[in-house]
Coordinates of C-alpha atoms in Angstrom, one line a residue:
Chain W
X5 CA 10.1 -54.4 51.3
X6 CA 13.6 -54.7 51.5
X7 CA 15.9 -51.6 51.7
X8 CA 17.5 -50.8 48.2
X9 CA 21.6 -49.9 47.9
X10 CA 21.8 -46.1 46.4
X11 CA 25.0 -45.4 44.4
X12 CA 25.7 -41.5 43.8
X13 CA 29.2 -41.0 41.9
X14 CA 30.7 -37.9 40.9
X15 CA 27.4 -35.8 40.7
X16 CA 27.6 -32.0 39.5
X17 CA 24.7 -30.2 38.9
X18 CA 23.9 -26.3 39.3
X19 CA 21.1 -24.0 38.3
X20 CA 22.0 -22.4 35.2
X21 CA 26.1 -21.1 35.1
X22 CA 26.7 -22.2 39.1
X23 CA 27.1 -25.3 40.1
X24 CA 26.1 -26.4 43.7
X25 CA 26.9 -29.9 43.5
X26 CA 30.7 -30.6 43.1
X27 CA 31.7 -34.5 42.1
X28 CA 29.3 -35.2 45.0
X29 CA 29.7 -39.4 45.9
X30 CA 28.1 -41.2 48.4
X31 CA 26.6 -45.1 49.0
X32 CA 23.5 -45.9 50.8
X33 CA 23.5 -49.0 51.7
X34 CA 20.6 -51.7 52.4
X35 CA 19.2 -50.7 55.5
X36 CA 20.9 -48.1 56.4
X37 CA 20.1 -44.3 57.8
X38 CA 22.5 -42.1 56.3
X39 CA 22.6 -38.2 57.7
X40 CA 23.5 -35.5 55.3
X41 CA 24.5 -32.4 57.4
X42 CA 25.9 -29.5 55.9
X43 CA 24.7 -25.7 56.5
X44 CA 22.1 -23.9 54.6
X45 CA 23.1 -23.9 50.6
X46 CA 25.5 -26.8 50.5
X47 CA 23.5 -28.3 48.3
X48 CA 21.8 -30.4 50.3
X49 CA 18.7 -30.3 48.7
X50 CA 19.9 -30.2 45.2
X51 CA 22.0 -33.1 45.9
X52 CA 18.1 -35.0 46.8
X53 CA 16.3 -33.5 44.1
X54 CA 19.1 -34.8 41.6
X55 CA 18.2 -38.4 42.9
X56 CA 14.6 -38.4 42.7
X57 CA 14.9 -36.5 39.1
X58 CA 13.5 -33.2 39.6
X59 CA 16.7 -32.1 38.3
X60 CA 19.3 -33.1 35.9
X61 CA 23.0 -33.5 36.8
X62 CA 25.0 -32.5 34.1
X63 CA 27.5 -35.0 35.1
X64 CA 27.8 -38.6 37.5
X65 CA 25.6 -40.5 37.7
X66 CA 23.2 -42.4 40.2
X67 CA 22.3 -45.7 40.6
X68 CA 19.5 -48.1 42.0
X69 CA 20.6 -51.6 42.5
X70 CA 23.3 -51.0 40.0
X71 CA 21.0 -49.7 37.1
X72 CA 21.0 -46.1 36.1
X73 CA 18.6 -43.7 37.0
X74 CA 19.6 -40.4 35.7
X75 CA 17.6 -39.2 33.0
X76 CA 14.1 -41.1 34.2
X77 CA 10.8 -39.0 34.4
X78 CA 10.8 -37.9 37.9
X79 CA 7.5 -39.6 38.1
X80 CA 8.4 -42.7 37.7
X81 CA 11.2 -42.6 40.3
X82 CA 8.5 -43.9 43.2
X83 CA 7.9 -47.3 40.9
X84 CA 11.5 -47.9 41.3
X85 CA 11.5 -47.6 45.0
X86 CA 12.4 -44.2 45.9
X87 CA 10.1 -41.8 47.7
X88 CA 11.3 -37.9 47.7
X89 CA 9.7 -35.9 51.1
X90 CA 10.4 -32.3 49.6
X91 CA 11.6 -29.6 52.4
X92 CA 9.0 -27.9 53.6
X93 CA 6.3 -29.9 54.5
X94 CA 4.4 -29.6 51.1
X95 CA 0.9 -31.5 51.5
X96 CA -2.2 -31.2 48.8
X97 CA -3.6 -28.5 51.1
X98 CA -7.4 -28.7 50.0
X99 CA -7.4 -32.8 50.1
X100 CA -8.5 -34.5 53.1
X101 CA -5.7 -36.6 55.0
X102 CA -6.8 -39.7 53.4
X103 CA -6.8 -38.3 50.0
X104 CA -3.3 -37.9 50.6
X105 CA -2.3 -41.2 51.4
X106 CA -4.2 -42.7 48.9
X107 CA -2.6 -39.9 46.4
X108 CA 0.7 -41.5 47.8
X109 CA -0.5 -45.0 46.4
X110 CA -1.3 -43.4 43.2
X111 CA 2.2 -45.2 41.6
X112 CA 0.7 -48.8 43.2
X113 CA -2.2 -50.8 40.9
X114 CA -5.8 -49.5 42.4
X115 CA -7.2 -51.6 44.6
X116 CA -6.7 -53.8 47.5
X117 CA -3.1 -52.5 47.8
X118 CA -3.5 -49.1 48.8
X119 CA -5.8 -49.7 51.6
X120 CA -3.4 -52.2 53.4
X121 CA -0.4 -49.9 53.0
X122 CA -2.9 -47.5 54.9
X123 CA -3.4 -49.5 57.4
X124 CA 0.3 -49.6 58.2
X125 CA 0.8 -46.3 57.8
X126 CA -2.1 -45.5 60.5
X127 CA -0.1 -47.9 62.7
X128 CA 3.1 -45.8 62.6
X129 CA 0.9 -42.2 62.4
X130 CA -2.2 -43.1 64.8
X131 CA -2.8 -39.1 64.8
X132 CA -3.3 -39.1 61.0
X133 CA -6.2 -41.8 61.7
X134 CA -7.6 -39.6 63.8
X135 CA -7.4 -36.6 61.3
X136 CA -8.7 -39.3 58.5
X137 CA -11.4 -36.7 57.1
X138 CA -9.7 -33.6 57.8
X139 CA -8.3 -31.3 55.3
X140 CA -4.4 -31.8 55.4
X141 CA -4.4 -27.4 54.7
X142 CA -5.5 -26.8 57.9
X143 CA -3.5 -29.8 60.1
X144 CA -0.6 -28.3 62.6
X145 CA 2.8 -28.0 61.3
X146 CA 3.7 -31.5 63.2
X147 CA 1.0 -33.2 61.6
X148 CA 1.7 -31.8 58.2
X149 CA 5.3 -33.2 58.3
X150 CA 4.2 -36.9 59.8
X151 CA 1.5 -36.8 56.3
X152 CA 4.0 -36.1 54.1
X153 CA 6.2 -38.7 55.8
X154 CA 3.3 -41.2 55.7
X155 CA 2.4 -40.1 51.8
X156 CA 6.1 -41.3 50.6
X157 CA 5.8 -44.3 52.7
X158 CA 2.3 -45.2 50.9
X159 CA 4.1 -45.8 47.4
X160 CA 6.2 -48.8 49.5
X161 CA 9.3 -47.5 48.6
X162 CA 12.3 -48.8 49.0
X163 CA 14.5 -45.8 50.1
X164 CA 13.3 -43.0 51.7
X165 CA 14.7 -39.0 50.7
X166 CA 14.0 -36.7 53.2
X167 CA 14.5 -32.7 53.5
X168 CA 14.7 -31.5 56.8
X169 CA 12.1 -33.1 58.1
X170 CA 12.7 -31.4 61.5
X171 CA 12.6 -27.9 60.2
X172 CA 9.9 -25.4 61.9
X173 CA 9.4 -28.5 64.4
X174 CA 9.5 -27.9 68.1
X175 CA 12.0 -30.0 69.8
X176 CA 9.5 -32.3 71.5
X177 CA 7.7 -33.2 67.6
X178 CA 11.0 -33.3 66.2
X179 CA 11.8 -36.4 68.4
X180 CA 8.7 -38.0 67.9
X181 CA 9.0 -37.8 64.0
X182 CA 12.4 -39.0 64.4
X183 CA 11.6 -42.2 66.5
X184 CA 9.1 -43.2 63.9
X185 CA 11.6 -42.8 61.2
X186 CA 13.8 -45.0 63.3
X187 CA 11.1 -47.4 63.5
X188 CA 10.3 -47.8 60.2
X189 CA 13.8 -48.4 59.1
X190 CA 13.9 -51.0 61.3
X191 CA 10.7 -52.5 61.2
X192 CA 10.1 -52.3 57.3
X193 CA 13.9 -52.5 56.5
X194 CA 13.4 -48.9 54.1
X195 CA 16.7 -47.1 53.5
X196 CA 16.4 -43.1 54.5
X197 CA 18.9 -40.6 53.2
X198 CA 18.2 -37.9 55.7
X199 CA 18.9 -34.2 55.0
X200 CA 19.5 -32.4 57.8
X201 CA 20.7 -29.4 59.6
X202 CA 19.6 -30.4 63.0
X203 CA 23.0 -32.9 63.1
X204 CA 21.9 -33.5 67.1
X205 CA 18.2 -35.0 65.6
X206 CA 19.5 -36.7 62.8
X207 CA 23.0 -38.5 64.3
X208 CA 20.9 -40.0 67.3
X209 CA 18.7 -41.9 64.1
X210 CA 21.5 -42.4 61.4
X211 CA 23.7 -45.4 61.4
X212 CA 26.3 -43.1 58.8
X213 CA 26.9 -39.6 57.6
X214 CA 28.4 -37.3 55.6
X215 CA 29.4 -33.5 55.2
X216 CA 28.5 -31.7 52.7
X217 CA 30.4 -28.2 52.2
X218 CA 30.2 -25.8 49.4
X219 CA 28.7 -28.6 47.3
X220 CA 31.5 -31.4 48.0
X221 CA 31.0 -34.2 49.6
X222 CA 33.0 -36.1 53.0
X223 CA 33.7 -39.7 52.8
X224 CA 31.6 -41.3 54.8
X225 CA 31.7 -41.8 58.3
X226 CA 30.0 -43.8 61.1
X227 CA 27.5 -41.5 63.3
X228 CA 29.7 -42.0 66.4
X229 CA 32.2 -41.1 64.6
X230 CA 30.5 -37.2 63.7
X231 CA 29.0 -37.4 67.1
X232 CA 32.2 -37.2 68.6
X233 CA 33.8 -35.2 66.4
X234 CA 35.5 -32.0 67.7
X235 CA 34.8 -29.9 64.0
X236 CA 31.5 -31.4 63.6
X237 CA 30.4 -30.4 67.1
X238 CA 31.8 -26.6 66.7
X239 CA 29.9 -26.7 63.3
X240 CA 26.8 -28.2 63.3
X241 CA 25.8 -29.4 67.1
X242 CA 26.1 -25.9 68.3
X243 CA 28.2 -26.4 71.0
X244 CA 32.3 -26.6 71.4
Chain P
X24 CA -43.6 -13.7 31.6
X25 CA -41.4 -13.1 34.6
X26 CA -41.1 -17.2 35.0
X27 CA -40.9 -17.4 31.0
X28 CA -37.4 -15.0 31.5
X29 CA -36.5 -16.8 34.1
X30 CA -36.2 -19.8 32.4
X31 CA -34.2 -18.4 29.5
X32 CA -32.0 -16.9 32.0
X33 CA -31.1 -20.1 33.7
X34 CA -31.1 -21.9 30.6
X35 CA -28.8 -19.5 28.7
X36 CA -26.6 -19.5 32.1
X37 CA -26.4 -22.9 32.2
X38 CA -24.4 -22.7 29.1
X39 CA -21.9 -20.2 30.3
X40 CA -21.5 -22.2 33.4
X41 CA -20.3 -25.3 31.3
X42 CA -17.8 -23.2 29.5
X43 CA -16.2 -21.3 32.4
X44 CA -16.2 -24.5 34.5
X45 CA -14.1 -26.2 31.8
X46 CA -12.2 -22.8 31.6
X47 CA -11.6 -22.8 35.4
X48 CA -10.8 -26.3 35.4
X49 CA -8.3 -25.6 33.2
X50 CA -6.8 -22.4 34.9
X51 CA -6.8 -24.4 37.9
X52 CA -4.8 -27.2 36.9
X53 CA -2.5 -25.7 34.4
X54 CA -2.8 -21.9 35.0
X55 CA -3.1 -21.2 31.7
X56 CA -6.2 -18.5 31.1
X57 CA -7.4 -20.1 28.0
X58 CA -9.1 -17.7 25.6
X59 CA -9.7 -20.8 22.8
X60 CA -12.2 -21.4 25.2
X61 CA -15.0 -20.3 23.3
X62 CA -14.0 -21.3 20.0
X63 CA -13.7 -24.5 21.8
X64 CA -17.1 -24.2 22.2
X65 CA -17.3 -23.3 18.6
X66 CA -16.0 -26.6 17.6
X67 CA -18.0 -28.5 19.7
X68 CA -21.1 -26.6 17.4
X69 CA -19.6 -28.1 14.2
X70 CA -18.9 -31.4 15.3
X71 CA -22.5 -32.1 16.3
X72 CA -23.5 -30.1 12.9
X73 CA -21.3 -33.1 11.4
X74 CA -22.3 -35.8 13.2
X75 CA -26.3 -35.3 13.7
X76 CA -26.9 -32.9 10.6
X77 CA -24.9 -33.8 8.1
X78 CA -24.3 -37.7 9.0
X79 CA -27.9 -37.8 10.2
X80 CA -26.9 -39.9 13.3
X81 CA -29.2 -40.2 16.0
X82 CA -29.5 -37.5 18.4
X83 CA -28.0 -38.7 21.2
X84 CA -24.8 -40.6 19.3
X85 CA -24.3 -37.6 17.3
X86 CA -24.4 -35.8 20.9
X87 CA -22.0 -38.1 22.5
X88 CA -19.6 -38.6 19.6
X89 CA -18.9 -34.4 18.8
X90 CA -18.0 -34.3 22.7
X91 CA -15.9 -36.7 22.5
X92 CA -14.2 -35.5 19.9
X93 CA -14.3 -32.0 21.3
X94 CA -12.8 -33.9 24.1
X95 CA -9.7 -35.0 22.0
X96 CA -9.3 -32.4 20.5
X97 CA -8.5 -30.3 24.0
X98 CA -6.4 -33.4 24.9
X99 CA -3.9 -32.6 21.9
X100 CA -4.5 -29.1 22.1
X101 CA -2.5 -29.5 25.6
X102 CA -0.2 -32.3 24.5
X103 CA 1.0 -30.5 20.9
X104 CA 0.4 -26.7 21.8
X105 CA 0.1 -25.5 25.8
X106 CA 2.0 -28.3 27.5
X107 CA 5.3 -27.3 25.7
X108 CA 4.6 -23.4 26.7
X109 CA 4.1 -23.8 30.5
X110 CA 6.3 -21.9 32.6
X111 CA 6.6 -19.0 29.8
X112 CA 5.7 -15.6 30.5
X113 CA 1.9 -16.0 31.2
X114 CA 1.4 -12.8 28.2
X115 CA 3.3 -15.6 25.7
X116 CA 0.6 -18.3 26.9
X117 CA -2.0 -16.0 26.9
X118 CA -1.1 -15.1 23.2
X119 CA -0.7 -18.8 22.5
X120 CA -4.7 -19.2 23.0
X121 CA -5.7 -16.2 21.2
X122 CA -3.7 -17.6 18.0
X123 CA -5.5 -20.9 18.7
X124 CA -8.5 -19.7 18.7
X125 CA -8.3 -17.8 15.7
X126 CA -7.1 -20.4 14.0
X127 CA -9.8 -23.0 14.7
X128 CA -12.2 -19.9 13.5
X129 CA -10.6 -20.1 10.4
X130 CA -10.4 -23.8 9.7
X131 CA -14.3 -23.5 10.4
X132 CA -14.6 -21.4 7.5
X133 CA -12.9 -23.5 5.1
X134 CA -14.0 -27.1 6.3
X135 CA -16.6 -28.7 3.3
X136 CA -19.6 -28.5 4.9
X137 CA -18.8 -26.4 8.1
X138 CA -18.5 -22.7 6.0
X139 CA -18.9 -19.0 7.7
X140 CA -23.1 -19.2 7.0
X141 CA -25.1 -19.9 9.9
X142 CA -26.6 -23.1 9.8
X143 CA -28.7 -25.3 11.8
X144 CA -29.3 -29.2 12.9
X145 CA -32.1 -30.9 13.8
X146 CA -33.1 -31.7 17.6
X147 CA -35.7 -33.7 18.9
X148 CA -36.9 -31.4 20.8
X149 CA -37.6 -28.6 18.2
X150 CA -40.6 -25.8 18.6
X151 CA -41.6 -28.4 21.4
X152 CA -43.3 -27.4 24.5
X153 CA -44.2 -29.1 27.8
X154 CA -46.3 -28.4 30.7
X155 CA -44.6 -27.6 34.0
X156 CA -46.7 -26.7 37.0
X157 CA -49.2 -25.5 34.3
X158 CA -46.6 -23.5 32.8
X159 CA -45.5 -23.9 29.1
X160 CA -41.9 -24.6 28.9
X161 CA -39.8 -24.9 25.9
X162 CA -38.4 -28.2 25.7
X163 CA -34.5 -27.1 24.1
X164 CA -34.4 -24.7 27.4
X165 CA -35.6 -27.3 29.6
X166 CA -32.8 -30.1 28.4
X167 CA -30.2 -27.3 28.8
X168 CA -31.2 -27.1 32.3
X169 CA -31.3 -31.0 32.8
X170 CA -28.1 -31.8 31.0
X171 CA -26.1 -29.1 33.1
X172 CA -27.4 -30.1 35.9
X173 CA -26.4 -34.2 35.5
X174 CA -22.8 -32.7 34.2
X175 CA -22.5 -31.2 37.5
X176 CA -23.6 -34.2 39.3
X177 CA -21.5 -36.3 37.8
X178 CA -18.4 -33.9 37.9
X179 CA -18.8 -33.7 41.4
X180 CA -18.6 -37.6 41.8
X181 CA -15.6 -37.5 39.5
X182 CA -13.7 -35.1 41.4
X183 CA -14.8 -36.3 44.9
X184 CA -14.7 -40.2 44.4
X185 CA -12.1 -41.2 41.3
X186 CA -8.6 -41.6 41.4
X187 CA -8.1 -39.9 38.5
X188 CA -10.4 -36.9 40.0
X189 CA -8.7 -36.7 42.9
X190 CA -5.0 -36.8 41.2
X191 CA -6.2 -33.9 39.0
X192 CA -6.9 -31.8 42.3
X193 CA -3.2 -32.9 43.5
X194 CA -1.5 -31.7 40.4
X195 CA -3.2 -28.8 40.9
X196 CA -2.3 -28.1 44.3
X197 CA 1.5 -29.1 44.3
X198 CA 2.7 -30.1 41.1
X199 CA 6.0 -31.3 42.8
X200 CA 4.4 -33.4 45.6
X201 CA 2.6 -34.9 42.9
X202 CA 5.5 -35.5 40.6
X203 CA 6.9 -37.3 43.8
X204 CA 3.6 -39.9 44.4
X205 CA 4.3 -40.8 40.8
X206 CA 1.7 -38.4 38.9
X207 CA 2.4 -37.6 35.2
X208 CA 1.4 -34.0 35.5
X209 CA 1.9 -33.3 31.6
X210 CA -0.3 -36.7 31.1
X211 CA -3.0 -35.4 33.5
X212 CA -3.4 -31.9 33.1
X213 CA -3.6 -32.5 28.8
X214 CA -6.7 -34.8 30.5
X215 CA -8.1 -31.7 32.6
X216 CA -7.8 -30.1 28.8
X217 CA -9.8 -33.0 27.2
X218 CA -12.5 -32.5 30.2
X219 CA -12.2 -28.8 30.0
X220 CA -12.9 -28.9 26.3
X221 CA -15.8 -32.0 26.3
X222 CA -18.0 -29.6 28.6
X223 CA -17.7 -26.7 26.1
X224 CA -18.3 -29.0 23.7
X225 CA -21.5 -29.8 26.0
X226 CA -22.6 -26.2 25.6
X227 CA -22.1 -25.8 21.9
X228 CA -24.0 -28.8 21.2
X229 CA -26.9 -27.4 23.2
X230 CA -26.5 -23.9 22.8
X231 CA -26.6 -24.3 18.6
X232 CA -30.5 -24.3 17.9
X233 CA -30.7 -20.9 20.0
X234 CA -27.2 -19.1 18.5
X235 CA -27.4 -21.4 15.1
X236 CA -24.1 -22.8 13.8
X237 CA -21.0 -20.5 12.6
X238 CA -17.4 -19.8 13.2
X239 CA -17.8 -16.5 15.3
X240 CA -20.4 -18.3 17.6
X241 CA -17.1 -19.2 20.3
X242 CA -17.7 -15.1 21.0
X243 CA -20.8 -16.4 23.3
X244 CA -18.3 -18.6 24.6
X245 CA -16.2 -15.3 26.1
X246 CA -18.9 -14.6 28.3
X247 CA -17.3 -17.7 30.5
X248 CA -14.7 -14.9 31.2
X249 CA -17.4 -12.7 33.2
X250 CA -18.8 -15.7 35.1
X251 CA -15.5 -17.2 35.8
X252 CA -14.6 -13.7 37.5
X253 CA -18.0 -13.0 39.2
X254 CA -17.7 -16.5 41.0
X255 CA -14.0 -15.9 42.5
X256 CA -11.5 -17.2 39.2
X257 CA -10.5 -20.4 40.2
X258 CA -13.6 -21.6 42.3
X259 CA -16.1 -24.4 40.6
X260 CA -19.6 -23.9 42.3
X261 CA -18.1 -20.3 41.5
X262 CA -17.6 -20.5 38.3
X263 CA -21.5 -22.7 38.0
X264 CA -23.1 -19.8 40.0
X265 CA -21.5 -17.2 37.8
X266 CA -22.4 -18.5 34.3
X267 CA -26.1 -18.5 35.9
X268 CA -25.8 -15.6 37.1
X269 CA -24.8 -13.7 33.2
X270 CA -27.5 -15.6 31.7
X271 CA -30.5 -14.1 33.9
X272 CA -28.3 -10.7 33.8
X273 CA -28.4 -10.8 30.2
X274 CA -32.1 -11.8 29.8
X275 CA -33.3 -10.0 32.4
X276 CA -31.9 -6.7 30.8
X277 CA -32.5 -7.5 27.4
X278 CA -36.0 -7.6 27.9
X279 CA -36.3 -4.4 30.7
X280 CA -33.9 -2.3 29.4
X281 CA -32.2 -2.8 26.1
X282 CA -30.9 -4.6 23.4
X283 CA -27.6 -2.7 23.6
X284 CA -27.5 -3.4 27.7
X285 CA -28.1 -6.6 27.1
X286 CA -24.3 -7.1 25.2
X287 CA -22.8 -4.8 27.7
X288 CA -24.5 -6.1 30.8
X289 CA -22.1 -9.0 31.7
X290 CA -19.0 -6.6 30.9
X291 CA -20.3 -4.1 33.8
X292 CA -20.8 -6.7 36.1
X293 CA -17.4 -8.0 35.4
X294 CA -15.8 -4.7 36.0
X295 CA -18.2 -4.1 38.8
X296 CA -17.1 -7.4 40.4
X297 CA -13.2 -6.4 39.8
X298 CA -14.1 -3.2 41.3
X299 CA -15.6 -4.2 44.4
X300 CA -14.9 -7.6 45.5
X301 CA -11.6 -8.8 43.0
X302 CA -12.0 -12.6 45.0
X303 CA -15.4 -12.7 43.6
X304 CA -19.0 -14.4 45.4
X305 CA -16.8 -17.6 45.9
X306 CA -13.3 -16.8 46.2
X307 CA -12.3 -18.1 49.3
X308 CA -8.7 -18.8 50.2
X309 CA -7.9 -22.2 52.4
X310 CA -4.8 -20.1 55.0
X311 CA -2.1 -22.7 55.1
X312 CA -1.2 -23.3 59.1
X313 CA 2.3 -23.2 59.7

């Protein structure tokens, strides 16, 4: 695996008459953890469901390794290397947890394949071994979130899309789901555009950012750089 | 007399059970209540009429080849028809399958050799009798009983041990979260259709020498809707227990009570199950944990 470059330029999209997305651009490059912070309805999550083709922009374009992928059937999106984690924590409720993984391997030829990938993914989630047989409906909150993490990470991917992963998370899980998310963008070199409204959670992981206000877009700046910055802070770290 | 009824009960359920598991199967995946369902059922009748009566293939080719061509016929049903409905008003949908199944009534009629007469195929297994536990046993109710039975078997190894299986219980969960792994959704629920439609094929192959062959036969077929209900809409072993369940209520007042009870019988119980327990004997909700 090695972490794919992510090209969004001049997105707009909406639901019917209002747009939410406004000429949104940002890059993500190989390797990198970019943080996407912006308050609830800045289009945050249209903006990921644009990428992985759940929706249609109806203008811009994005790229994957400088060919187009606007327009592709949103299930095809994982054979091309990018894995969408929807916002809240949306397992297959009445499959066990190993269903699910091997669900997430559906995209990957049958076989051998899948049950390495699970190995690996045990080795970041050691609690999902434990819950192997268990039906993912009835995990805790926590656990839910590091399966649907784990799920996405079983089609290999090469970029990682994730909603708010730290959403209904108390502060404790929060950190351990991000320090695996660090890990695996280092250790597997995956690219993660991270979706976030906890900016505190997600700037101690992300190497870049952006803002993302009434559906436009910041340039892009380096986490220090937000971490220390006075509007940021009064906006989004809760403190000022 | 008591064990004779029983075994027409069973055997008569076992035929609802295979319809309403391919209807549930397809309410589950798709949400679509499909009311083609028994004219499905009717097809399924004609196609082993054509293949074993009027072809004069073997029994069991004839049997294999009208299911699967029941089968494909609720693949394109799905891939031409429902699949480019979904997400409409569930009354347009519903009305969607009521205008199917009137029109596959119709193209009965007219198809050479297929016509509104009732008409009948050969089995191997006609006016024969075995011996169970010194018991006399018709041998047509007794393969009903064994062929539903291997179905379920084998549609519990699907859905527990196949990829496919398992994908088609994703989809049906979280459509989106299977989108995401890279599941076709259209591709595999017009697949849940073909599956949905092979095992009501199933039962109008075996259910033909008792009802004999016609367009209006897929009416039985509607008594999937009762058993479907009385085992908690949306549940499998439900849906299996239900359709049993109809069959022994039907026989069982038939012969005690009367002929007109014997119509109305699964209708009451319907109501009566709506009445009193709406989740039905099976309808069991998994709470999500938040």
């Amino acid at each position: 695996m090695s972490g794919g470059r992510l090209l969004v330029d001049g997105l707009t999209a909406g639901y019917g008459r209002s747009s939410v997305l406004n000429d949104v651009s940002l890059e993500l490059d190989r390797g990198q953890v970019i943080a996407l912070l912006g308050a609830n309805g800045a289009g945050k999550t249209t903006l990921l469901r644009c990428i992985s083709g759940l929706i249609r922009p109806t203008r811009g374009s994005v790229s994957l390794e400088g060919a187009s992928i606007v327009g592709c059937a949103p299930h095809t999106l994982i054979r091309r290397g990018i894995a969408h984690v929807p916002e809240g924590r949306q397992p297959f409720p009445h499959l066990s947890v190993r269903e699910n993984l091997l669900m997430g391997a559906y995209s990957l030829p049958a076989g051998k394949a899948a049950t390495q990938v699970l190995d690996l993914v045990y080795h970041y989630f050691p609690i999902l071994k434990e819950r192997t047989r268990q039906l993912a409906g009835l995990l805790s909150g926590g656990e839910q979130q590091m399966l649907v993490i784990a799920r996405a990470l079983m089609g290999r991917p090469q970029i990682l899309l994730l909603d708010e992963p730290s959403l209904g998370l108390s502060p404790k899980l929060v950190g351990t789901v991000f320090s695996i998310i660090r890990r695996i963008n280092e250790e597997q070199q995956i690219s993660v555009l991270l979706v976030e409204q906890n900016a505190n959670a997600a700037l101690q992981v992300a190497t870049h950012g952006y803002l993302l206000e009434h559906g436009r877009a910041s340039r892009k700046f380096d986490a220090a750089e937000l971490l220390a910055s006075d509007e940021v802070r009064k906006s989004y770290l809760g403190h000022g | 007399m008591i064990a004779e009824l029983l075994l027409n009960g069973i055997a008569l359920g076992c035929v609802y059970s295979l319809i309403a598991l391919g209807f549930v199967l397809i309410f589950k995946a798709t949400g679509i209540v499909n009311f083609a369902q028994g004219d499905i059922m009717m097809l399924g009748s004609f196609f082993g009429l054509t293949t074993i009566g009027l072809w004069g293939m073997p029994y069991l080719l004839g049997f294999v080849c009208a299911v699967l061509a029941t089968a494909v016929c609720g693949y394109l049903f799905n891939r031409l028809l429902l699949q480019h409905v979904v997400g409409r008003p569930e009354f347009q949908i519903i009305m969607v399958t009521i205008g199917l199944g009137y029109i596959l009534r119709t193209i009965a009629g007219v198809v050479p050799g297929w016509g509104s007469l009732p008409q009948r195929f050969a089995t191997p297994f006609d006016g024969k009798v075995d011996v169970v536990f010194g018991m006399p046993v018709s041998q047509e109710r007794l393969v009903i009983v064994l062929v539903t039975a291997g179905l379920m078997v084998l549609l519990f190894l699907f859905f527990r041990f196949t990829r496919v299986g398992i994908a088609m219980q994703a989809a049906s969960q979280n459509k989106t979260a299977a989108t995401l792994v890279g599941i076709s959704v259209p591709g595999v629920n017009s697949l849940v259709w073909a599956l949905g439609a092979g095992m009501a094929g199933v039962a109008g192959i075996l259910i033909a020498p008792i009802t004999f062959v016609y367009p209006g036969v897929g009416y039985v077929g509607l008594l999937a809707f009762p058993a479907a209900v009385l085992g908690g809409f949306g549940s499998l072993p439900g849906a299996f227990v239900g359709g049993i369940v109809i069959g022994l209520l039907e026989v069982f007042s038939g012969f005690y009570l009367s002929e007109w009870v014997r119509n109305a019988a699964p209708y009451m119980a319907l109501l009566a199950v709506l009445f009193i327990r709406p989740s039905g004997l099976f309808g069991v909700r998994l709470q999500k944990k938040v």
